[in-house]
Amino acid sequence: MIETPDKINRGDLGRRLMMGAKGKRMRMIGSRIGHSALVLAASSSLLALLFIFYFIIRDAVPFFSLEGVGEFFTSTRWYPSRDEAEFGALAIFIGSGLVTLGAVVFSVPMGVFASLCLSDILPFSLRQVVKPVIEMLAAIPSVVYGFFALVVLAPMLQEKGGSLLAVGAMLVLVPLTIILIVVVSDLTSNLFAENIRKIMRIMTAAIAAAISFFIVLKVYHFMNGLEVSSGTNALNASVMLGIMALPMIVSISEDALNAVGRDLREGSYALGATRAETLVKVVVPAAKSGIVAAVILGVMRAIGETMVVWMASGNASRIPQPWFNLLQPVRTLTATIAGDMGEADHVTGSSRYHVLFVMALCLLVIAFISNLVSELIVRRARKNGR
Amino acid sequence: MRSFFRMIAAFSVALVIVAGLATANVQAEERIVIDGSTTVGPIAKAFAEYYMSLHKDVNVTVSESGSGNGAKSLINGMCDIADMSRFMKLKEFAAAVDKGRMPVAHVVAVDGLPIIVHPSNPVKGLAVEQVRDIYMGRINNWKEVGGPDVTIVRISRDTNSGTYESFAKLVMKKKKIHENTEYVGSNGAVRQRVQSTPAAIGYAGLGFVDRSVKALAIDGIMPDHNTVSSGVYPIARPLYMFTNRYPKLGTHLHAFVTLYLSPRGQEIIEEIGFIPVTKY
């Protein structure tokens, strides 16, 4: 069948393919408007960031001229509400760091192992179910986590204390050591001659198992003997923050592991590598940058979280004794800003008002740097042609 | 093009209707905005409920953001009544006067600050000095005041609250609270922490103390209705509502802030667990 010229001209879009002068002009104006609207939308978020930086710095600087720099970073005495106020935030910085460190120790191994399991161990159909369920953790509002920490976890820590800690440590340590034993025996088996390989493999596994069983038992007894005097402490906050950071770490590092691709894995298997060797020596190094970025994002989530630490950490402005003792209450930067905001005003003493902006600035700088670092890592990995 | 104009026309008609409704609403209702202390908040809320049931055309909103924030709102003209569990500070007063506002205090009730411990704690009473020593960190174990051999867990309200300021003034007498003290954000949270922590000590408004925690006798006096209102219990304080000048007589605002003087107002205050200033 022969089509009429008119139909060809109109094309599928129902308009002429050739435009007149007027149409062209209209079209150009339209594209300009669309263009500038998009630029405006993009730049407004940038502007918001600049504004935030500007206003925070503007209100942070007066603090240093009022109180000096030394006390804030070196003293641990935080008494902002007294007549002769003291603004030593060192304990608060350490508190923030400690809680974040705890969250990292809790969530990073678990998150990375979980993502490995999701990407390489579990069958596809199961993964389609498990991953969304883990990501659902991110949808729970932080105040709900905080409420849980205050009403359920804190009393539980106090009553069951040591035994709960011991069980928790076992839950983390036992799978970890089993994985470790398998991997170690797998990797060392190559060192031996062919004829004794099988026996040596069992031997190394047995030796590793014996050593780790001894260590785990020691840890269990140590944990069991601990007394928790107050359930709202750094550990409580760390565990909650760790759970909150998990979905981000799992989701992003699983994406990175998936992006490694089937060809690399199959190449590794084709060269005779076992699954453990493939995972440890091929897949994880290839996805390293993605995993690091995931960890940094998870850490940032933990540093910036406010409601949970305000409710779960106890808010005592003091460096725990010894410093790594997670069972003592700590105070964090975010919780201090939230907690001291109400009374702090130009009216009731301006140092007390400006010091909160200094803290906000410190948080912003930390977030900025870690964002930059993760961006750099990802970019470098891309350049190296992953 | 025509449909475009029609859309604009329809939109503007809708806008006019909405605006009309909105202004009509504003004219029909008088609003009383209240902000401030979480301790006084329950009184203000109960008053608001009662007052709105009497006057359908009045809308009372109550926020609880702490005494300091209440004062701030009143100074900035953001609220009609500032609930405060402490008196206004000199600086706040000066700031209000600078802005042409004259804060007037109405003492609506008296509150005791019971010192509370876990019900299982055998300690029955303490002297004010002992409470101070505990919070200063001079006494660190319950055994030193006749209790079991466990480390004391100190719990305090956050420095934002009027309750904290009252405690600092009435008990601490300008001494520093020890740095190993946990801070929590509300009276309810203090009770929650104390009832779930056997070694804890805390303080909260009288209205928040129930059977789940144990109030201590201070200097031999239990906090109750009589001892607090007569001033025998040592840790007691008045609760305030601040207005900008004395409200004009006959206004809803005036009726609201004088509600505490009525028999029903007194009943409400007693029901919530505070001590009224009037006795009928």
XYZ file of N, CA and C in Angstrom, chain A residues 119-340:
666
model
N 24.802 -11.663 47.640
C 25.212 -11.595 46.239
C 25.765 -12.923 45.732
N 26.398 -13.724 46.610
C 27.096 -14.905 46.098
C 26.628 -16.241 46.657
N 25.942 -16.225 47.778
C 25.586 -17.504 48.394
C 24.115 -17.850 48.164
N 23.250 -16.891 48.511
C 21.827 -17.194 48.444
C 21.367 -17.377 46.995
N 20.398 -18.292 46.767
C 19.821 -18.397 45.429
C 19.056 -17.116 45.082
N 18.950 -16.854 43.804
C 18.389 -15.600 43.319
C 17.008 -15.322 43.895
N 16.151 -16.364 43.906
C 14.767 -16.143 44.321
C 14.697 -15.709 45.788
N 15.559 -16.283 46.617
C 15.562 -15.933 48.036
C 16.068 -14.500 48.223
N 17.071 -14.143 47.403
C 17.643 -12.808 47.515
C 16.583 -11.741 47.224
N 15.730 -12.033 46.251
C 14.693 -11.068 45.902
C 13.780 -10.787 47.091
N 13.686 -11.712 48.028
C 12.850 -11.515 49.216
C 13.657 -10.866 50.341
N 14.896 -11.370 50.559
C 15.659 -10.956 51.735
C 16.116 -9.503 51.641
N 16.549 -9.085 50.460
C 17.094 -7.737 50.336
C 16.048 -6.652 50.661
N 14.853 -6.731 50.083
C 13.850 -5.726 50.466
C 13.530 -5.739 51.947
N 13.552 -6.916 52.567
C 13.253 -6.989 54.001
C 14.323 -6.244 54.801
N 15.607 -6.437 54.427
C 16.684 -5.714 55.112
C 16.546 -4.214 54.879
N 16.190 -3.855 53.640
C 16.064 -2.426 53.340
C 14.902 -1.794 54.087
N 13.953 -2.624 54.510
C 12.817 -2.095 55.257
C 13.275 -1.493 56.584
N 14.408 -1.961 57.128
C 14.946 -1.402 58.373
C 15.153 0.101 58.246
N 15.458 0.534 57.037
C 15.729 1.958 56.834
C 14.454 2.781 56.896
N 13.305 2.131 56.755
C 12.050 2.875 56.705
C 11.493 3.165 58.098
N 12.072 2.530 59.126
C 11.552 2.740 60.482
C 12.051 4.092 60.998
N 11.152 4.945 61.491
C 11.572 6.267 61.978
C 12.527 6.134 63.161
N 13.473 7.072 63.258
C 14.517 6.915 64.270
C 13.955 7.021 65.680
N 12.865 7.749 65.860
C 12.317 7.870 67.214
C 11.777 6.521 67.693
N 11.359 5.683 66.741
C 10.888 4.348 67.111
C 12.060 3.510 67.629
N 13.196 3.617 66.943
C 14.405 2.944 67.426
C 14.766 3.446 68.828
N 14.678 4.775 69.005
C 15.029 5.367 70.287
C 14.115 4.879 71.388
N 12.826 4.815 71.075
C 11.852 4.351 72.057
C 12.146 2.901 72.443
N 12.435 2.102 71.434
C 12.781 0.705 71.673
C 14.010 0.619 72.576
N 15.019 1.445 72.277
C 16.256 1.427 73.055
C 15.991 1.783 74.510
N 15.134 2.771 74.730
C 14.887 3.272 76.082
C 14.000 2.328 76.880
N 12.961 1.796 76.234
C 11.944 1.056 76.983
C 12.229 -0.450 77.013
N 12.835 -0.983 75.959
C 13.064 -2.428 75.905
C 14.527 -2.797 76.163
N 15.424 -2.211 75.363
C 16.819 -2.642 75.416
C 17.507 -2.232 76.723
N 17.241 -0.992 77.176
C 17.930 -0.507 78.378
C 17.602 -1.347 79.621
N 16.308 -1.594 79.919
C 16.024 -2.448 81.078
C 16.581 -3.866 80.914
N 16.541 -4.359 79.656
C 17.050 -5.705 79.413
C 18.544 -5.768 79.706
N 19.275 -4.742 79.267
C 20.717 -4.692 79.525
C 20.995 -4.673 81.014
N 20.147 -3.964 81.768
C 20.384 -3.862 83.203
C 20.103 -5.173 83.917
N 18.984 -5.808 83.531
C 18.589 -7.021 84.251
C 19.451 -8.213 83.867
N 19.574 -8.430 82.555
C 20.289 -9.626 82.089
C 21.775 -9.320 81.922
N 22.071 -8.049 81.670
C 23.433 -7.556 81.594
C 24.407 -8.484 80.911
N 25.303 -9.060 81.742
C 26.407 -9.856 81.227
C 25.970 -10.994 80.330
N 24.947 -11.755 80.749
C 24.582 -12.923 79.956
C 24.054 -12.509 78.597
N 23.324 -11.385 78.562
C 22.818 -10.880 77.287
C 23.976 -10.502 76.371
N 24.968 -9.816 76.976
C 26.150 -9.431 76.211
C 26.853 -10.668 75.672
N 26.976 -11.688 76.537
C 27.671 -12.907 76.133
C 26.959 -13.562 74.956
N 25.620 -13.658 75.066
C 24.853 -14.260 73.971
C 25.010 -13.443 72.692
N 24.941 -12.106 72.853
C 25.092 -11.240 71.689
C 26.442 -11.429 71.032
N 27.493 -11.488 71.881
C 28.838 -11.671 71.341
C 28.939 -13.008 70.619
N 28.302 -14.044 71.174
C 28.325 -15.364 70.522
C 27.652 -15.293 69.164
N 26.504 -14.596 69.115
C 25.765 -14.494 67.856
C 26.645 -13.913 66.758
N 27.511 -12.967 67.151
C 28.386 -12.357 66.158
C 29.629 -13.226 65.934
N 30.214 -13.700 67.047
C 31.526 -14.356 66.956
C 31.464 -15.741 66.318
N 30.458 -16.543 66.685
C 30.430 -17.929 66.229
C 30.390 -18.039 64.702
N 29.425 -17.372 64.031
C 29.447 -17.464 62.565
C 30.737 -16.906 61.985
N 31.222 -15.824 62.626
C 32.426 -15.181 62.115
C 33.618 -16.128 62.167
N 33.771 -16.821 63.319
C 34.922 -17.719 63.448
C 34.775 -18.914 62.517
N 33.532 -19.390 62.340
C 33.339 -20.527 61.428
C 33.762 -20.137 60.018
N 33.314 -18.964 59.590
C 33.710 -18.480 58.263
C 35.224 -18.390 58.185
N 35.805 -17.809 59.260
C 37.252 -17.609 59.300
C 37.991 -18.939 59.195
N 37.519 -19.930 59.964
C 38.183 -21.241 59.964
C 38.151 -21.853 58.569
N 36.957 -21.813 57.946
C 36.812 -22.384 56.602
C 37.741 -21.685 55.620
N 37.734 -20.356 55.684
C 38.553 -19.598 54.734
C 40.033 -19.889 54.952
N 40.441 -19.894 56.249
C 41.857 -20.124 56.543
C 42.303 -21.497 56.059
N 41.492 -22.504 56.377
C 41.894 -23.850 55.971
C 41.896 -23.976 54.449
N 40.974 -23.277 53.836
C 40.875 -23.293 52.382
C 42.106 -22.655 51.740
N 42.515 -21.508 52.306
C 43.612 -20.759 51.711
C 44.966 -21.417 51.986
N 45.100 -22.043 53.166
C 46.405 -22.626 53.504
C 46.611 -23.994 52.866
N 45.537 -24.624 52.404
C 45.675 -25.987 51.887
C 46.598 -26.039 50.670
N 46.713 -24.910 49.970
C 47.587 -24.868 48.795
C 49.063 -25.007 49.146
N 49.396 -24.709 50.425
C 50.806 -24.696 50.810
C 51.400 -26.099 50.885
N 50.492 -27.086 50.952
C 50.993 -28.439 51.191
C 51.014 -29.259 49.908
N 51.815 -30.297 49.958
C 51.921 -31.179 48.791
C 50.599 -31.905 48.566
N 50.420 -32.345 47.342
C 49.133 -32.913 46.927
C 48.678 -34.083 47.799
N 49.647 -34.985 48.121
C 49.244 -36.230 48.787
C 48.772 -36.028 50.228
N 49.302 -34.972 50.917
C 48.858 -34.767 52.302
C 47.870 -33.599 52.412
N 47.457 -33.044 51.278
C 46.633 -31.828 51.325
C 45.352 -32.038 52.135
N 44.697 -33.159 51.865
C 43.402 -33.375 52.508
C 43.542 -33.464 54.031
N 44.538 -34.208 54.459
C 44.749 -34.377 55.898
C 45.151 -33.062 56.546
N 46.104 -32.340 55.865
C 46.577 -31.081 56.426
C 45.442 -30.078 56.528
N 44.560 -30.152 55.543
C 43.438 -29.222 55.557
C 42.566 -29.450 56.796
N 42.290 -30.705 57.067
C 41.504 -31.038 58.256
C 42.260 -30.636 59.514
N 43.596 -30.859 59.475
C 44.430 -30.521 60.628
C 44.373 -29.024 60.916
N 44.612 -28.202 59.871
C 44.610 -26.750 60.105
C 43.249 -26.294 60.592
N 42.201 -26.858 59.988
C 40.852 -26.491 60.425
C 40.679 -26.831 61.901
N 41.171 -28.002 62.294
C 41.020 -28.431 63.680
C 41.799 -27.516 64.621
N 43.041 -27.177 64.214
C 43.859 -26.298 65.063
C 43.201 -24.931 65.198
N 42.776 -24.367 64.051
C 42.121 -23.059 64.075
C 40.875 -23.111 64.933
N 40.126 -24.206 64.789
C 38.895 -24.344 65.566
C 39.207 -24.383 67.052
N 40.259 -25.120 67.433
C 40.615 -25.234 68.846
C 41.001 -23.876 69.414
N 41.862 -23.147 68.666
C 42.300 -21.828 69.143
C 41.113 -20.891 69.292
N 40.276 -20.836 68.241
C 39.176 -19.874 68.286
C 38.143 -20.282 69.327
N 37.968 -21.608 69.533
C 37.039 -22.046 70.568
C 37.510 -21.555 71.930
N 38.811 -21.643 72.155
C 39.382 -21.171 73.414
C 39.129 -19.669 73.590
N 39.415 -18.901 72.524
C 39.239 -17.446 72.599
C 37.775 -17.094 72.844
N 36.898 -17.747 72.070
C 35.468 -17.456 72.193
C 34.981 -17.764 73.600
N 35.478 -18.862 74.164
C 35.071 -19.242 75.510
C 35.510 -18.183 76.523
N 36.748 -17.705 76.351
C 37.274 -16.649 77.228
C 36.378 -15.419 77.143
N 36.068 -15.017 75.896
C 35.220 -13.841 75.689
C 33.878 -14.044 76.372
N 33.318 -15.265 76.204
C 32.014 -15.555 76.794
C 32.059 -15.372 78.305
N 33.106 -15.920 78.942
C 33.185 -15.825 80.393
C 33.372 -14.392 80.849
N 34.201 -13.651 80.097
C 34.439 -12.252 80.432
C 33.129 -11.470 80.354
N 32.408 -11.669 79.249
C 31.152 -10.950 79.032
C 30.138 -11.310 80.111
N 30.088 -12.602 80.436
C 29.114 -13.079 81.403
C 29.323 -12.446 82.771
N 30.577 -12.111 83.073
C 30.879 -11.552 84.378
C 30.612 -10.060 84.476
N 30.317 -9.420 83.348
C 30.147 -7.965 83.366
C 28.847 -7.560 84.048
N 28.899 -6.420 84.729
C 27.697 -5.859 85.336
C 27.359 -4.563 84.619
N 26.102 -4.403 84.241
C 25.684 -3.166 83.585
C 24.878 -2.361 84.584
N 25.441 -1.231 85.037
C 24.720 -0.470 86.051
C 23.642 0.395 85.421
N 23.881 0.865 84.201
C 22.865 1.688 83.561
C 22.673 1.248 82.114
N 21.429 0.990 81.744
C 21.152 0.445 80.410
C 21.221 1.461 79.296
N 21.099 2.757 79.611
C 21.264 3.743 78.550
C 22.731 4.142 78.532
N 23.468 3.518 77.625
C 24.903 3.762 77.576
C 25.385 3.720 76.133
N 26.692 3.841 75.963
C 27.241 3.904 74.615
C 26.936 2.635 73.831
N 26.927 1.489 74.513
C 26.675 0.226 73.806
C 25.268 0.205 73.228
N 24.305 0.609 74.064
C 22.917 0.646 73.630
C 22.777 1.502 72.370
N 23.342 2.716 72.437
C 23.256 3.611 71.289
C 23.976 3.014 70.081
N 25.153 2.396 70.334
C 25.924 1.816 69.233
C 25.133 0.728 68.524
N 24.515 -0.150 69.306
C 23.762 -1.251 68.704
C 22.618 -0.694 67.858
N 21.896 0.285 68.413
C 20.786 0.860 67.671
C 21.287 1.520 66.384
N 22.360 2.302 66.504
C 22.898 2.978 65.318
C 23.395 1.960 64.301
N 24.012 0.871 64.821
C 24.494 -0.176 63.931
C 23.350 -0.781 63.132
N 22.232 -1.057 63.819
C 21.076 -1.618 63.125
C 20.562 -0.627 62.079
N 20.601 0.660 62.443
C 20.094 1.659 61.506
C 21.003 1.819 60.300
N 22.312 1.594 60.504
C 23.243 1.760 59.389
C 23.280 0.516 58.504
N 22.834 -0.624 59.044
C 22.903 -1.895 58.303
C 22.287 -1.850 56.904
N 21.028 -1.412 56.777
C 20.415 -1.487 55.445
C 21.223 -0.733 54.401
N 21.782 0.432 54.802
C 22.561 1.215 53.846
C 23.820 0.448 53.421
N 24.529 -0.114 54.404
C 25.758 -0.848 54.097
C 25.447 -2.076 53.247
N 24.443 -2.848 53.661
C 24.101 -4.061 52.922
C 23.697 -3.723 51.501
N 22.819 -2.767 51.370
C 22.243 -2.470 50.064
C 23.302 -1.975 49.082
N 24.127 -1.009 49.544
C 25.096 -0.425 48.619
C 26.227 -1.401 48.315
N 26.711 -2.115 49.339
C 27.829 -3.016 49.034
C 27.344 -4.231 48.242
N 26.082 -4.595 48.403
C 25.561 -5.686 47.581
C 25.489 -5.263 46.118
N 25.092 -3.992 45.915
C 25.084 -3.476 44.548
C 26.488 -3.530 43.951
N 27.477 -3.132 44.789
C 28.859 -3.125 44.300
C 29.320 -4.545 43.968
N 28.969 -5.504 44.838
C 29.383 -6.893 44.607
C 28.710 -7.455 43.353
N 27.459 -7.063 43.164
C 26.740 -7.531 41.984
C 27.340 -6.988 40.700
N 27.851 -5.730 40.805
C 28.387 -5.079 39.612
C 29.680 -5.735 39.152
N 30.281 -6.547 40.014
C 31.531 -7.210 39.626
C 31.310 -8.106 38.413
N 30.172 -8.711 38.358
C 29.835 -9.431 37.134
C 30.169 -10.906 37.180
N 29.446 -11.622 36.341
C 29.557 -13.068 36.326
C 30.866 -13.533 35.688
N 31.343 -12.750 34.708
C 32.519 -13.189 33.944
C 33.752 -13.344 34.827
N 33.949 -12.357 35.743
C 35.103 -12.444 36.642
C 35.017 -13.683 37.524
N 33.817 -13.900 38.067
C 33.632 -15.052 38.961
C 33.885 -16.354 38.205
N 33.316 -16.436 37.015
C 33.461 -17.683 36.261
C 34.906 -17.887 35.821
N 35.569 -16.769 35.515
C 36.986 -16.861 35.181
C 37.774 -17.438 36.333
N 37.430 -16.951 37.538
C 38.118 -17.428 38.725
C 37.872 -18.920 38.952
N 36.597 -19.322 38.811
C 36.280 -20.742 38.988
C 37.005 -21.572 37.931
N 37.082 -21.041 36.716
C 37.707 -21.776 35.618
C 39.182 -22.018 35.883
N 39.810 -21.097 36.643
C 41.219 -21.274 36.975
C 41.402 -22.235 38.141
N 40.312 -22.778 38.642
C 40.401 -23.783 39.692
C 40.268 -23.237 41.090
N 39.864 -21.975 41.229
C 39.718 -21.410 42.563
C 38.449 -21.935 43.224
N 38.517 -22.065 44.546
C 37.306 -22.450 45.268
C 36.421 -21.219 45.438
N 35.255 -21.453 46.014
C 34.338 -20.331 46.194
C 34.911 -19.307 47.180
N 35.533 -19.815 48.269
C 36.120 -18.903 49.244
C 37.219 -18.069 48.608
N 38.067 -18.735 47.824
C 39.152 -18.003 47.146
C 38.590 -16.961 46.194
N 37.553 -17.360 45.448
C 36.947 -16.421 44.511
C 36.422 -15.198 45.243
N 35.731 -15.456 46.356
C 35.138 -14.338 47.101
C 36.214 -13.437 47.681
N 37.198 -14.065 48.378
C 38.176 -13.275 49.121
C 39.177 -12.603 48.191
N 39.588 -13.325 47.131
C 40.684 -12.797 46.314
C 40.236 -12.094 45.044
N 39.011 -12.355 44.599
C 38.579 -11.750 43.333
C 37.421 -10.781 43.535
N 36.327 -11.289 44.092
C 35.100 -10.489 44.123
C 35.235 -9.287 45.059
N 35.701 -9.538 46.287
C 35.783 -8.445 47.254
C 36.782 -7.369 46.818
N 38.010 -7.740 46.360
C 38.906 -6.685 45.892
C 38.317 -5.884 44.739
N 37.591 -6.561 43.853
C 37.023 -5.840 42.712
C 35.948 -4.864 43.161
N 35.217 -5.228 44.221
C 34.116 -4.377 44.676
C 34.538 -3.494 45.846
N 35.860 -3.431 46.100
C 36.364 -2.766 47.292
C 35.844 -1.332 47.427
N 35.952 -0.583 46.342
C 35.592 0.830 46.439
C 34.125 1.003 46.790
N 33.279 0.184 46.207
C 31.855 0.263 46.516
C 31.586 -0.060 47.969
N 32.299 -1.060 48.481
C 32.105 -1.446 49.878
C 32.566 -0.328 50.802
N 33.730 0.276 50.475
C 34.230 1.375 51.307
C 33.251 2.541 51.295
N 32.715 2.846 50.124
C 31.742 3.933 50.045
C 30.519 3.616 50.893
N 30.086 2.358 50.850
C 28.928 1.951 51.647
C 29.212 2.125 53.125
N 30.429 1.735 53.534
C 30.791 1.854 54.945
C 30.812 3.318 55.370
N 31.388 4.181 54.511
C 31.454 5.596 54.876
C 30.051 6.195 54.991
N 29.183 5.826 54.073
C 27.814 6.334 54.158
C 27.127 5.845 55.433
N 27.381 4.583 55.785
C 26.816 4.046 57.016
C 27.346 4.786 58.235
N 28.643 5.097 58.234
C 29.251 5.832 59.335
C 28.621 7.218 59.453
N 28.397 7.856 58.313
C 27.802 9.185 58.354
C 26.394 9.143 58.918
N 25.674 8.094 58.573
C 24.331 7.923 59.136
C 24.429 7.848 60.661
N 25.447 7.130 61.148
C 25.599 6.948 62.586
C 26.004 8.247 63.276
N 26.921 9.011 62.668
C 27.365 10.259 63.300
C 26.227 11.265 63.370
N 25.440 11.338 62.307
C 24.426 12.385 62.230
C 23.148 12.080 62.977
N 22.962 10.829 63.373
C 21.697 10.464 64.011
C 21.548 11.154 65.367
N 20.369 11.682 65.649
C 20.165 12.467 66.854
C 19.218 11.810 67.846
N 18.031 11.480 67.366
C 16.959 11.058 68.280
C 17.369 9.810 69.069
N 17.953 8.851 68.367
C 18.304 7.591 69.026
C 19.361 7.822 70.109
N 20.402 8.596 69.782
C 21.444 8.798 70.790
C 20.934 9.649 71.946
N 20.061 10.586 71.649
C 19.480 11.414 72.718
C 18.721 10.533 73.695
N 18.037 9.503 73.180
C 17.235 8.658 74.055
C 18.044 7.494 74.641
N 19.056 7.020 73.921
C 19.681 5.759 74.325
C 21.061 5.899 74.950
N 21.727 7.052 74.786
C 23.134 7.074 75.179
C 23.363 7.562 76.600
N 22.338 8.098 77.271
C 22.502 8.529 78.647
C 22.931 9.983 78.800
N 23.584 10.538 77.791
C 23.913 11.965 77.764
C 24.754 12.458 78.932
N 25.633 11.640 79.462
C 26.540 12.139 80.484
C 27.803 12.640 79.799
N 28.127 13.903 80.035
C 29.256 14.503 79.321
C 30.557 14.134 80.011
N 31.089 12.979 79.667
C 32.239 12.466 80.413
C 32.878 11.373 79.577
N 34.207 11.325 79.616
C 34.912 10.276 78.892
C 34.819 8.996 79.707
N 34.342 7.895 79.123
C 34.232 6.654 79.896
C 35.596 6.221 80.428
N 35.582 5.503 81.550
C 36.815 4.992 82.159
C 36.857 3.475 82.065
N 37.778 2.839 81.402
C 38.693 3.384 80.394
C 37.943 3.840 79.154
N 38.637 4.480 78.246
C 37.927 5.210 77.188
C 37.070 4.321 76.303
N 37.422 3.009 76.196
C 36.669 2.144 75.290
C 35.512 1.448 75.999
N 35.268 1.825 77.252
C 34.206 1.157 78.001
C 32.844 1.591 77.477
N 32.246 0.726 76.657
C 30.982 1.082 76.024
C 29.807 0.986 76.991
N 30.057 0.478 78.197
C 28.943 0.268 79.112
C 28.649 1.501 79.957
N 29.349 2.593 79.697
C 29.079 3.822 80.434
C 28.383 4.841 79.539
N 27.567 5.688 80.162
C 26.848 6.676 79.350
C 27.789 7.701 78.718
N 27.459 8.146 77.527
C 28.239 9.185 76.848
C 27.272 10.217 76.277
N 27.847 11.328 75.868
C 27.042 12.382 75.255
C 27.606 12.661 73.876
N 26.747 12.869 72.899
C 27.235 13.086 71.536
C 26.942 14.516 71.080
N 27.602 14.908 69.997
C 27.423 16.258 69.449
C 25.964 16.526 69.095
N 25.363 15.578 68.364
C 23.995 15.809 67.894
C 23.029 15.924 69.064
N 23.183 15.039 70.050
C 22.273 15.061 71.191
C 22.450 16.349 71.982
N 23.685 16.860 72.054
C 23.915 18.100 72.783
C 23.217 19.268 72.098
N 23.311 19.300 70.764
C 22.628 20.377 70.041
C 21.128 20.296 70.297
N 20.579 19.080 70.190
C 19.139 18.930 70.379
C 18.736 19.258 71.814
N 19.559 18.840 72.773
C 19.174 18.992 74.164
C 19.363 20.392 74.716
N 20.357 21.106 74.215
C 20.646 22.429 74.778
C 20.031 23.571 73.982
